[in-house]
Short mmCIF file of C-alpha atoms and ligand atoms in Angstrom, two decimals:
data_model
loop_
_atom_site.label_atom_id
_atom_site.label_comp_id
_atom_site.label_asym_id
_atom_site.label_seq_id
_atom_site.Cartn_x
_atom_site.Cartn_y
_atom_site.Cartn_z
CA UNK A 57 -13.68 5.50 -36.96
CA UNK A 58 -11.20 7.29 -34.76
CA UNK A 59 -11.43 6.56 -31.08
CA UNK A 60 -10.14 10.02 -30.33
CA UNK A 61 -12.18 12.16 -27.97
CA UNK A 62 -11.28 15.76 -28.59
CA UNK A 63 -13.41 17.15 -25.81
CA UNK A 64 -15.35 15.75 -22.91
CA UNK A 65 -18.45 17.97 -22.97
CA UNK A 66 -20.91 16.96 -20.28
CA UNK A 67 -18.89 13.84 -19.70
CA UNK A 68 -17.47 14.73 -16.33
CA UNK A 69 -19.82 15.33 -13.48
CA UNK A 70 -19.80 18.89 -12.13
CA UNK A 71 -17.48 19.68 -9.25
CA UNK A 72 -19.23 19.90 -5.89
CA UNK A 73 -18.73 23.16 -3.96
CA UNK A 74 -15.51 22.92 -1.93
CA UNK A 75 -14.44 19.64 -3.56
CA UNK A 76 -10.66 19.71 -4.19
CA UNK A 77 -9.98 19.93 -7.94
CA UNK A 78 -7.69 16.91 -8.21
CA UNK A 79 -9.99 14.70 -6.15
CA UNK A 80 -12.94 15.74 -8.33
CA UNK A 81 -11.04 15.06 -11.56
CA UNK A 82 -9.85 11.61 -10.42
CA UNK A 83 -13.32 10.69 -9.25
CA UNK A 84 -15.12 12.05 -12.33
CA UNK A 85 -12.78 10.31 -14.78
CA UNK A 86 -12.98 7.04 -12.82
CA UNK A 87 -16.78 7.25 -12.86
CA UNK A 88 -16.85 7.90 -16.62
CA UNK A 89 -14.62 4.89 -17.23
CA UNK A 90 -16.52 2.61 -14.90
CA UNK A 91 -19.96 3.44 -16.22
CA UNK A 92 -18.77 2.95 -19.80
CA UNK A 93 -19.00 6.53 -21.06
CA UNK A 94 -15.27 6.34 -21.63
CA UNK A 95 -14.77 2.94 -23.28
CA UNK A 96 -11.65 0.75 -23.06
CA UNK A 97 -9.19 1.94 -25.69
CA UNK A 98 -10.71 5.44 -25.95
CA UNK A 99 -8.17 8.19 -26.30
CA UNK A 100 -8.34 11.05 -23.87
CA UNK A 101 -8.00 14.68 -24.88
CA UNK A 102 -4.58 16.26 -24.50
CA UNK A 103 -3.94 17.48 -20.96
CA UNK A 104 -3.76 21.07 -22.25
CA UNK A 105 -7.23 20.82 -23.89
CA UNK A 106 -8.78 19.17 -20.88
CA UNK A 107 -7.29 21.79 -18.54
CA UNK A 108 -8.61 24.61 -20.74
CA UNK A 109 -12.06 23.08 -21.11
CA UNK A 110 -12.60 22.61 -17.39
CA UNK A 111 -10.65 25.67 -16.23
CA UNK A 112 -8.06 23.77 -14.16
CA UNK A 113 -4.26 23.90 -14.08
CA UNK A 114 -2.56 21.68 -16.63
CA UNK A 115 -0.23 20.34 -13.92
CA UNK A 116 -3.27 19.05 -12.04
CA UNK A 117 -4.49 17.18 -15.11
CA UNK A 118 -1.02 15.70 -15.66
CA UNK A 119 -0.86 14.54 -12.03
CA UNK A 120 -4.36 13.03 -12.26
CA UNK A 121 -3.46 11.15 -15.47
CA UNK A 122 -0.34 9.82 -13.71
CA UNK A 123 -2.40 8.65 -10.79
CA UNK A 124 -5.05 6.95 -12.94
CA UNK A 125 -2.27 5.32 -14.95
CA UNK A 126 -0.71 3.97 -11.77
CA UNK A 127 -4.12 2.64 -10.70
CA UNK A 128 -4.54 0.81 -14.03
CA UNK A 129 -7.37 2.92 -15.48
CA UNK A 130 -5.26 4.68 -18.14
CA UNK A 131 -2.18 3.87 -20.16
CA UNK A 132 0.03 6.30 -21.99
CA UNK A 133 1.79 5.68 -25.26
CA UNK A 134 4.78 7.87 -25.91
CA UNK A 135 4.15 10.41 -28.65
CA UNK A 136 0.59 9.28 -29.16
CA UNK A 137 -1.42 10.17 -26.07
CA UNK A 138 -3.28 8.74 -23.13
CA UNK A 139 -5.88 5.99 -23.47
CA UNK A 140 -8.39 4.20 -21.28
CA UNK A 141 -6.76 0.87 -20.47
CA UNK A 142 -8.02 -2.03 -22.61
CA UNK A 143 -8.16 -4.29 -19.60
CA UNK A 144 -9.32 -2.56 -16.50
CA UNK A 145 -8.24 -3.98 -13.14
CA UNK A 146 -10.40 -7.11 -12.73
CA UNK A 147 -12.43 -5.81 -9.82
CA UNK A 148 -13.24 -2.57 -11.62
CA UNK A 149 -14.18 -3.65 -15.13
CA UNK A 150 -17.76 -2.71 -16.07
CA UNK A 151 -18.77 -6.39 -16.34
CA UNK A 152 -17.91 -6.98 -12.70
CA UNK A 153 -19.88 -4.04 -11.40
CA UNK A 154 -23.48 -4.11 -10.28
CA UNK A 155 -25.84 -3.69 -13.26
CA UNK A 156 -27.05 -0.26 -12.13
CA UNK A 157 -23.50 1.07 -12.33
CA UNK A 158 -22.13 -0.84 -15.30
CA UNK A 159 -25.12 -0.15 -17.56
CA UNK A 160 -24.49 3.57 -17.12
CA UNK A 161 -28.13 4.01 -16.11
CA UNK A 162 -28.66 7.44 -14.63
CA UNK A 163 -25.10 7.55 -13.22
CA UNK A 164 -25.37 11.12 -11.99
CA UNK A 165 -28.53 10.40 -10.04
CA UNK A 166 -26.82 7.32 -8.62
CA UNK A 167 -23.75 9.37 -7.70
CA UNK A 168 -25.92 11.87 -5.88
CA UNK A 169 -27.36 9.04 -3.78
CA UNK A 170 -23.96 7.75 -2.69
CA UNK A 171 -22.92 8.25 0.92
CA UNK A 172 -20.33 10.88 1.80
CA UNK A 173 -17.90 8.00 2.44
CA UNK A 174 -18.47 6.53 -1.04
CA UNK A 175 -18.02 9.94 -2.66
CA UNK A 176 -14.72 10.42 -0.83
CA UNK A 177 -13.40 6.87 -1.36
CA UNK A 178 -10.82 6.58 -4.12
CA UNK A 179 -9.86 3.14 -5.27
CA UNK A 180 -6.43 1.84 -4.46
CA UNK A 181 -4.15 -1.03 -5.17
CA UNK A 182 -5.39 -3.03 -8.13
CA UNK A 183 -2.33 -5.08 -9.00
CA UNK A 184 -1.80 -5.49 -12.74
CA UNK A 185 -1.70 -9.12 -13.90
CA UNK A 186 1.45 -8.81 -16.04
CA UNK A 187 4.78 -10.59 -15.41
CA UNK A 188 7.11 -9.56 -12.59
CA UNK A 189 9.41 -7.29 -14.58
CA UNK A 190 12.12 -5.11 -13.07
CA UNK A 191 11.32 -3.21 -10.75
CA UNK A 192 7.85 -4.14 -9.73
CA UNK A 193 7.01 -3.04 -6.19
CA UNK A 194 3.64 -4.59 -5.45
CA UNK A 195 4.44 -8.31 -5.39
CA UNK A 196 6.52 -10.77 -3.37
CA UNK A 197 8.15 -13.79 -5.06
CA UNK A 198 4.87 -15.70 -5.16
CA UNK A 199 6.42 -18.48 -7.25
CA UNK A 200 8.67 -19.40 -4.30
CA UNK A 201 5.88 -19.91 -1.79
CA UNK A 202 5.78 -23.58 -0.64
CA UNK A 203 2.33 -24.23 -2.10
CA UNK A 204 2.63 -28.03 -1.95
CA UNK A 205 3.48 -28.00 1.73
CA UNK A 206 0.72 -25.48 2.34
CA UNK A 207 -1.81 -27.68 0.55
CA UNK A 208 -0.71 -30.67 2.65
CA UNK A 209 -1.18 -28.76 5.90
CA UNK A 210 -4.57 -27.44 4.76
CA UNK A 211 -5.55 -30.93 3.52
CA UNK A 212 -4.80 -32.49 6.93
CA UNK A 213 -7.04 -29.92 8.60
CA UNK A 214 -9.83 -30.43 6.11
CA UNK A 215 -9.79 -34.20 6.68
CA UNK A 216 -10.51 -33.56 10.37
CA UNK A 217 -13.40 -31.20 9.66
CA UNK A 218 -16.38 -31.31 12.02
CA UNK A 219 -19.84 -29.75 11.88
CA UNK A 220 -18.65 -27.24 14.49
CA UNK A 221 -16.11 -25.92 11.98
CA UNK A 222 -18.92 -24.89 9.66
CA UNK A 223 -20.13 -22.30 12.14
CA UNK A 224 -19.23 -18.63 11.70
CA UNK A 225 -15.95 -17.61 13.25
CA UNK A 226 -15.48 -14.92 15.90
CA UNK A 227 -15.29 -11.51 14.24
CA UNK A 228 -11.68 -10.86 15.26
CA UNK A 229 -10.53 -14.24 13.98
CA UNK A 230 -10.09 -17.91 14.79
CA UNK A 231 -8.87 -18.06 18.44
CA UNK A 232 -6.02 -20.60 17.97
CA UNK A 233 -4.69 -18.50 15.10
CA UNK A 234 -4.82 -15.34 17.22
CA UNK A 235 -2.91 -17.15 19.97
CA UNK A 236 -0.25 -18.41 17.53
CA UNK A 237 0.13 -14.93 16.05
CA UNK A 238 0.49 -13.35 19.51
CA UNK A 239 3.28 -15.86 20.36
CA UNK A 240 5.06 -15.09 17.12
CA UNK A 241 4.83 -11.31 17.51
CA UNK A 242 6.10 -11.40 21.09
CA UNK A 243 9.21 -13.35 20.15
CA UNK A 244 9.91 -12.13 16.61
CA UNK A 245 8.96 -8.45 16.94
CA UNK A 246 9.01 -7.67 20.64
CA UNK A 247 5.32 -6.73 20.59
CA UNK A 248 3.60 -6.69 23.99
CA UNK A 249 0.39 -8.56 23.35
CA UNK A 250 -1.73 -11.54 24.12
CA UNK A 251 -4.21 -13.38 21.94
CA UNK A 252 -7.12 -11.21 23.07
CA UNK A 253 -5.47 -8.17 21.47
CA UNK A 254 -5.07 -9.69 18.03
CA UNK A 255 -7.48 -9.14 15.17
CA UNK A 256 -6.98 -11.17 12.01
CA UNK A 257 -7.61 -9.03 8.93
CA UNK A 258 -7.22 -9.46 5.20
CA UNK A 259 -4.47 -6.87 4.77
CA UNK A 260 -3.13 -3.48 5.75
CA UNK A 261 -6.09 -1.74 4.13
CA UNK A 262 -8.57 -3.62 6.28
CA UNK A 263 -6.50 -2.94 9.39
CA UNK A 264 -6.47 0.78 8.60
CA UNK A 265 -10.18 0.78 7.86
CA UNK A 266 -10.95 -0.93 11.16
CA UNK A 267 -8.78 1.54 13.05
CA UNK A 268 -10.32 4.56 11.27
CA UNK A 269 -13.84 3.34 12.04
CA UNK A 270 -12.87 2.72 15.63
CA UNK A 271 -10.80 5.75 16.52
CA UNK A 272 -11.34 8.63 14.11
CA UNK A 273 -14.00 11.22 14.69
CA UNK A 274 -15.62 13.10 11.82
CA UNK A 275 -13.11 15.60 10.40
CA UNK A 276 -10.47 14.31 12.85
CA UNK A 277 -6.83 15.03 12.05
CA UNK A 278 -4.36 12.32 11.03
CA UNK A 279 -0.59 12.90 10.81
CA UNK A 280 0.97 11.08 7.88
CA UNK A 281 4.63 10.68 7.00
CA UNK A 282 5.52 12.90 4.04
CA UNK A 283 6.45 11.24 1.70
CA UNK A 284 4.36 8.30 2.80
CA UNK A 285 2.10 5.37 2.01
CA UNK A 286 -0.85 6.35 -0.21
CA UNK A 287 -2.90 3.31 0.80
CA UNK A 288 -3.16 4.64 4.35
CA UNK A 289 -3.96 8.19 3.25
CA UNK A 290 -6.77 6.88 1.03
CA UNK A 291 -8.44 5.06 3.91
CA UNK A 292 -8.24 8.02 6.29
CA UNK A 293 -9.45 10.42 3.59
CA UNK A 294 -12.39 8.18 2.82
CA UNK A 295 -13.37 8.42 6.49
CA UNK A 296 -13.25 12.22 6.20
CA UNK A 297 -9.95 12.79 8.03
CA UNK A 298 -7.97 16.00 7.67
CA UNK A 299 -4.46 14.95 6.75
CA UNK A 300 -1.31 16.71 7.94
CA UNK A 301 1.90 15.67 6.20
CA UNK A 302 4.86 15.49 8.61
CA UNK A 303 8.35 15.58 7.05
CA UNK A 304 10.69 12.60 7.29
CA UNK A 305 14.44 13.00 7.95
CA UNK A 306 17.32 10.59 8.59
CA UNK A 307 15.75 9.54 11.93
CA UNK A 308 12.29 8.82 10.55
CA UNK A 309 9.14 10.93 10.80
CA UNK A 310 9.68 14.10 12.79
CA UNK A 311 7.58 14.56 15.88
CA UNK A 312 4.42 16.47 14.87
CA UNK A 313 4.52 20.13 15.83
CA UNK A 314 2.48 21.36 18.80
CA UNK A 315 0.07 22.89 16.27
CA UNK A 316 -1.00 19.37 15.41
CA UNK A 317 -1.58 18.22 18.95
CA UNK A 318 -5.22 17.94 18.03
CA UNK A 319 -4.32 14.97 15.85
CA UNK A 320 -6.16 11.78 16.69
CA UNK A 321 -3.88 9.35 14.88
CA UNK A 322 -0.29 9.40 13.61
CA UNK A 323 0.57 6.77 10.98
CA UNK A 324 4.23 5.66 10.94
CA UNK A 325 6.47 2.99 9.39
CA UNK A 326 9.30 2.97 11.98
CA UNK A 327 11.07 -0.26 10.95
CA UNK A 328 11.89 1.15 7.51
CA UNK A 329 10.07 4.22 6.38
CA UNK A 330 7.90 3.92 3.27
CA UNK A 331 9.21 4.95 0.72
CA UNK A 332 12.57 6.36 1.95
CA UNK A 333 13.70 3.25 3.82
CA UNK A 334 15.14 4.96 6.96
CA UNK A 335 14.68 3.34 10.36
CA UNK A 336 13.24 5.51 13.14
CA UNK A 337 15.93 6.21 15.76
CA UNK A 338 15.38 5.35 19.44
CA UNK A 339 15.28 9.01 20.59
CA UNK A 340 12.70 9.76 17.89
CA UNK A 341 10.61 6.75 18.92
CA UNK A 342 10.61 7.89 22.53
CA UNK A 343 9.76 11.47 21.54
CA UNK A 344 6.89 10.28 19.36
CA UNK A 345 5.47 8.16 22.18
CA UNK A 346 5.72 11.18 24.45
CA UNK A 347 3.93 13.33 21.90
CA UNK A 348 1.13 10.77 21.54
CA UNK A 349 0.64 10.61 25.31
CA UNK A 350 0.48 14.41 25.59
CA UNK A 351 -1.71 14.84 22.51
CA UNK A 352 -3.89 11.89 23.54
CA UNK A 353 -3.37 10.54 20.04
CA UNK A 354 -3.03 6.98 18.76
CA UNK A 355 -0.03 5.78 16.79
CA UNK A 356 -0.64 3.33 13.96
CA UNK A 357 2.62 1.39 13.54
CA UNK A 358 2.72 -0.21 10.10
CA UNK A 359 5.39 -2.91 10.41
CA UNK A 360 5.17 -3.96 6.74
CA UNK A 361 7.88 -6.30 5.40
CA UNK A 362 10.01 -5.89 8.53
CA UNK A 363 10.99 -9.59 8.59
CA UNK A 364 13.22 -8.85 5.65
CA UNK A 365 16.19 -7.18 7.29
CA UNK A 366 19.47 -7.73 5.46
CA UNK A 367 21.93 -5.82 7.63
CA UNK A 368 22.07 -3.70 10.77
CA UNK A 369 20.57 -4.52 14.13
CA UNK A 370 17.02 -5.94 14.16
CA UNK A 371 14.75 -3.23 15.52
CA UNK A 372 12.00 -4.32 17.87
CA UNK A 373 8.57 -2.81 17.34
CA UNK A 374 7.75 0.68 18.59
CA UNK A 375 4.73 -0.93 20.26
CA UNK A 376 7.14 -2.82 22.56
CA UNK A 377 8.34 0.50 24.03
CA UNK A 378 4.83 1.73 24.67
CA UNK A 379 3.85 1.68 28.32
CA UNK A 380 0.59 3.62 27.88
CA UNK A 381 -1.21 1.51 25.28
CA UNK A 382 -1.25 4.18 22.56
CA UNK A 383 0.33 2.14 19.75
CA UNK A 384 -1.65 -0.04 17.40
CA UNK A 385 0.70 -2.46 15.75
CA UNK A 386 -0.10 -3.79 12.30
CA UNK A 387 1.70 -6.63 10.61
CA UNK A 388 -0.40 -6.98 7.55
CA UNK A 389 1.73 -7.06 4.48
CA UNK A 390 0.84 -9.44 1.71
CA UNK A 391 4.47 -9.32 0.63
CA UNK A 392 6.01 -10.83 3.67
CA UNK A 393 4.23 -13.12 5.97
CA UNK A 394 0.60 -12.34 5.56
CA UNK A 395 0.14 -12.63 9.28
CA UNK A 396 -2.40 -9.93 8.66
CA UNK A 397 -3.16 -8.92 12.15
CA UNK A 398 -3.65 -5.84 14.24
CA UNK A 399 -2.69 -5.72 17.83
CA UNK A 400 -3.77 -3.00 20.16
CA UNK A 401 -3.96 -2.66 23.86
CA UNK A 402 -7.02 -0.91 25.17
CA UNK A 403 -8.97 -0.85 21.96
CA UNK A 404 -9.60 -4.52 21.58
CA UNK A 405 -13.00 -4.71 23.19
CA UNK A 406 -14.47 -1.93 21.01
CA UNK A 407 -12.68 -3.43 18.01
CA UNK A 408 -14.65 -6.59 18.58
CA UNK A 409 -17.99 -4.81 18.25
CA UNK A 410 -16.84 -2.60 15.39
CA UNK A 411 -15.54 -5.52 13.39
CA UNK A 412 -18.60 -7.63 14.01
CA UNK A 413 -20.90 -5.15 12.25
CA UNK A 414 -19.85 -5.77 8.64
CA UNK A 415 -20.23 -9.46 9.50
CA UNK A 416 -16.69 -10.51 8.77
CA UNK A 417 -17.43 -13.94 10.18
CA UNK A 418 -16.18 -16.31 7.54
CA UNK A 419 -16.43 -19.96 8.52
CA UNK A 420 -13.81 -21.55 10.73
CA UNK A 421 -12.81 -23.71 7.78
CA UNK A 422 -11.69 -20.65 5.87
CA UNK A 423 -9.99 -19.20 8.91
CA UNK A 424 -8.21 -22.42 9.76
CA UNK A 425 -7.03 -23.37 6.33
CA UNK A 426 -7.24 -20.90 3.59
CA UNK A 427 -5.38 -17.80 4.82
CA UNK A 428 -2.69 -17.78 2.22
CA UNK A 429 0.35 -17.98 4.43
CA UNK A 430 -1.06 -18.09 7.87
CA UNK A 431 -2.71 -20.86 9.79
CA UNK A 432 -2.03 -21.93 13.38
CA UNK A 433 -0.39 -25.16 12.18
CA UNK A 434 1.75 -23.42 9.61
CA UNK A 435 3.00 -21.03 12.29
CA UNK A 436 3.35 -23.46 15.18
CA UNK A 437 5.05 -26.24 13.22
CA UNK A 438 7.79 -23.82 12.17
CA UNK A 439 6.96 -23.87 8.43
CA UNK A 440 6.32 -20.16 8.49
CA UNK A 441 9.64 -19.33 10.18
CA UNK A 442 11.53 -21.53 7.70
CA UNK A 443 9.78 -19.90 4.74
CA UNK A 444 10.67 -16.42 6.03
CA UNK A 445 14.33 -17.40 6.60
CA UNK A 446 14.61 -18.86 3.11
CA UNK A 447 12.97 -15.81 1.52
CA UNK A 448 15.22 -13.47 3.48
CA UNK A 449 18.23 -15.09 1.81
CA UNK A 450 16.71 -14.96 -1.65
CA UNK A 451 15.63 -11.34 -1.25
CA UNK A 452 19.07 -10.43 0.13
CA UNK A 453 20.65 -11.86 -3.04
CA UNK A 454 18.23 -9.88 -5.24
CA UNK A 455 18.90 -6.71 -3.27
CA UNK A 456 22.68 -7.18 -3.59
CA UNK A 457 22.33 -7.76 -7.33
CA UNK A 458 20.38 -4.53 -7.69
CA UNK A 459 22.75 -2.53 -5.51
CA UNK A 460 25.92 -3.81 -7.22
CA UNK A 461 24.70 -3.49 -10.80
CA UNK A 462 23.36 0.00 -10.04
CA UNK A 463 26.78 0.94 -8.66
CA UNK A 464 28.52 -0.06 -11.87
CA UNK A 465 25.90 1.02 -14.46
CA UNK A 466 24.07 3.94 -12.94
CA UNK A 467 26.78 5.89 -11.11
CA UNK A 468 26.09 9.63 -11.32
CA UNK A 469 22.60 9.12 -12.80
CA UNK A 470 20.77 7.23 -10.07
CA UNK A 471 21.92 6.84 -6.52
CA UNK A 472 20.43 3.65 -5.02
CA UNK A 473 20.06 4.10 -1.24
CA UNK A 474 21.77 1.54 1.01
CA UNK A 475 18.62 0.08 2.60
CA UNK A 476 18.90 -2.35 5.52
CA UNK A 477 15.42 -3.85 5.26
CA UNK A 478 12.37 -4.14 3.03
CA UNK A 479 11.60 -5.22 -0.48
CA UNK A 480 11.97 -1.96 -2.35
CA UNK A 481 14.48 0.83 -2.32
CA UNK A 482 14.46 4.52 -3.10
CA UNK A 483 16.98 5.68 -5.71
CA UNK A 484 17.76 9.37 -6.14
CA UNK A 485 18.16 11.13 -9.48
CA UNK A 486 20.76 13.71 -10.37
CA UNK A 487 19.75 17.24 -9.34
CA UNK A 488 17.17 18.79 -11.66
CA UNK A 489 15.95 15.52 -13.23
CA UNK A 490 12.18 15.23 -13.00
CA UNK A 491 11.15 11.85 -11.55
CA UNK A 492 7.91 11.65 -13.53
CA UNK A 493 9.85 12.10 -16.77
CA UNK A 494 12.40 9.53 -15.59
CA UNK A 495 9.66 7.00 -14.76
CA UNK A 496 8.08 7.55 -18.19
CA UNK A 497 11.42 7.10 -19.98
CA UNK A 498 12.01 3.88 -18.00
CA UNK A 499 8.51 2.59 -18.84
CA UNK A 500 9.25 3.10 -22.54
CA UNK A 501 12.10 0.64 -22.10
CA UNK A 502 10.01 -1.94 -20.28
CA UNK A 503 11.11 -0.99 -16.77
CA UNK A 504 8.57 -0.30 -14.01
CA UNK A 505 9.44 2.35 -11.44
CA UNK A 506 7.40 4.60 -9.19
CA UNK A 507 8.34 8.29 -8.98
CA UNK A 508 8.90 9.22 -5.33
CA UNK A 509 6.97 12.46 -5.87
CA UNK A 510 3.86 10.30 -6.17
CA UNK A 511 4.07 9.69 -2.42
CA UNK A 512 4.84 13.27 -1.44
CA UNK A 513 2.54 16.07 -0.32
CA UNK A 514 5.29 18.74 -0.56
CA UNK A 515 7.92 19.03 -3.29
CA UNK A 516 10.86 16.73 -2.53
CA UNK A 517 14.38 18.12 -2.11
CA UNK A 518 15.55 15.61 -4.71
CA UNK A 519 13.56 13.56 -7.22
CA UNK A 520 13.84 9.82 -7.16
CA UNK A 521 12.39 6.47 -8.16
CA UNK A 522 11.21 3.59 -6.04
CA UNK A 523 12.53 0.24 -7.26
CA UNK A 524 11.16 -3.13 -6.12
CA UNK A 525 13.24 -6.30 -6.35
CA UNK A 526 11.31 -9.04 -4.49
CA UNK A 527 9.59 -10.82 -7.40
CA UNK A 528 12.38 -10.14 -9.92
CA UNK A 529 15.00 -12.74 -10.93
CA UNK A 530 18.64 -11.51 -10.82
CA UNK A 531 18.99 -11.65 -14.65
CA UNK A 532 15.90 -9.45 -15.02
CA UNK A 533 17.28 -7.08 -12.36
CA UNK A 534 20.47 -6.69 -14.42
CA UNK A 535 18.45 -6.08 -17.60
CA UNK A 536 16.36 -3.49 -15.74
CA UNK A 537 19.46 -1.64 -14.55
CA UNK A 538 20.95 -1.55 -18.07
CA UNK A 539 17.71 -0.26 -19.58
CA UNK A 540 17.30 2.27 -16.81
CA UNK A 541 20.82 3.56 -17.49
CA UNK A 542 19.93 4.05 -21.18
CA UNK A 543 16.62 5.70 -20.32
CA UNK A 544 18.31 8.20 -18.00
CA UNK A 545 21.09 8.84 -20.51
CA UNK A 546 18.45 9.71 -23.15
CA UNK A 547 16.74 11.98 -20.67
CA UNK A 548 19.87 13.96 -19.82
CA UNK A 549 20.98 14.26 -23.46
CA UNK A 550 17.47 15.52 -24.37
CA UNK A 551 17.53 18.16 -21.64
C1 LIG B 886 3.70 0.82 3.64
C2 LIG B 886 2.90 -0.41 3.35
N1 LIG B 886 2.14 -0.93 4.31
C3 LIG B 886 1.41 -2.04 4.12
C4 LIG B 886 1.42 -2.69 2.90
C5 LIG B 886 0.66 -3.98 2.75
O1 LIG B 886 -0.56 -3.83 2.21
P1 LIG B 886 -1.48 -5.14 2.03
O2 LIG B 886 -1.51 -5.86 3.30
O3 LIG B 886 -2.80 -4.56 1.67
O4 LIG B 886 -0.83 -5.94 0.97
C6 LIG B 886 2.18 -2.19 1.85
C7 LIG B 886 2.18 -2.85 0.55
O5 LIG B 886 2.73 -2.39 -0.42
C8 LIG B 886 2.95 -1.03 2.09
O6 LIG B 886 3.72 -0.52 1.12
#
């Protein structure tokens, strides 16, 4: 029997009044997949048919399919169509969901009972389990982490375990770890902080969630870099924020216009902008701080992967320039150090109460030993610093391999930007080449790329692809570049 679904009558829940079309379509398709109405392997209708059936623009359906493909719900096969992925991201597969959801029992009634937050929340960031092919962006070189050393350090701590360690930990984290992190951030990143201002979190998403719960009022405005990091937008949207995209130029995010002075939070990546890679200039940093003071807004500084600077002057954190306590500094990238902390002057006391409510009080044993790359001993004994220095060299070699092979094989077709820091780079396509088509052509040749337009709220002046190099061996980087060159050649000859 064919798995083809020619139409989706009654399959998608109706759109709520005022609900944006693309958000509804993403949510409705996700729900149909998760409750089993759309089974793994099922083929979806053609975008044209779906658009006609539900009275929406075809471009919207295409963009939604792209997004669900990136999230791991769908896969597309060239010339044959779009299918529900056979293996859903582990945390989303029907078997792992609560029975009421996975059985498909009365899903619409259940949806109606969800909170406004749950209806707005769109999943983000399920990493696919496959190998680290060129040019995967969501992984560090996990195989090079000193796991044996880590296990020895953790083992020593476990041997000294006492009954006291079995108690719940303080909600903002194990105090000696917070102190070690504060020391590190003061010296390595120029952050002005002490241990009392540090919260240990599980990643950037948790840091953003904590900050949104703490500082955002209902319907409050958040300024986001455009193009910018989708993970942050998702969190703020789930909390009901109104998002304003602020353009990025060669000096980083522009200062929001006076029309957006009502913004409550501005999210920025000043060390190297995500995804364009530019560092925010000093005058722009000062102007942004000025704006935040006048607008009485907070700045969320996402310092992801900033340890990995390959050239240029190291840039201290924006938070270090802040004399009014308006910057919340987050070093929470799984790719670099996994320090996973948030530091904020003046909002630490309320953060304590806010974070204590969901009961994030794992035992001291977990806090002392099992944070993947971060424990007080690992930091204080210098293992962490050594690991970062070693990885900086390895990543620098991978970056150089990518840059040099792109120069010789991709000249004229893809212009790889000269980044100074970070573990992925933007690469710009020749004028008029569509980045979604380019990413699809690359995927057909076994090369993973992310179209830059995926991160943009407004059309970009020039299409491009984001390429990651951290988990990719140099030989695989060279293969990726060769395949990418062929993919782009095919695209321009087919135009
Ligand atoms: C801009 C940005 N911030 C933060 C992160 C880190 O997220 P997490 O800590 O959840 O891994 C990433 C990861 O890709 C990122 O791209």
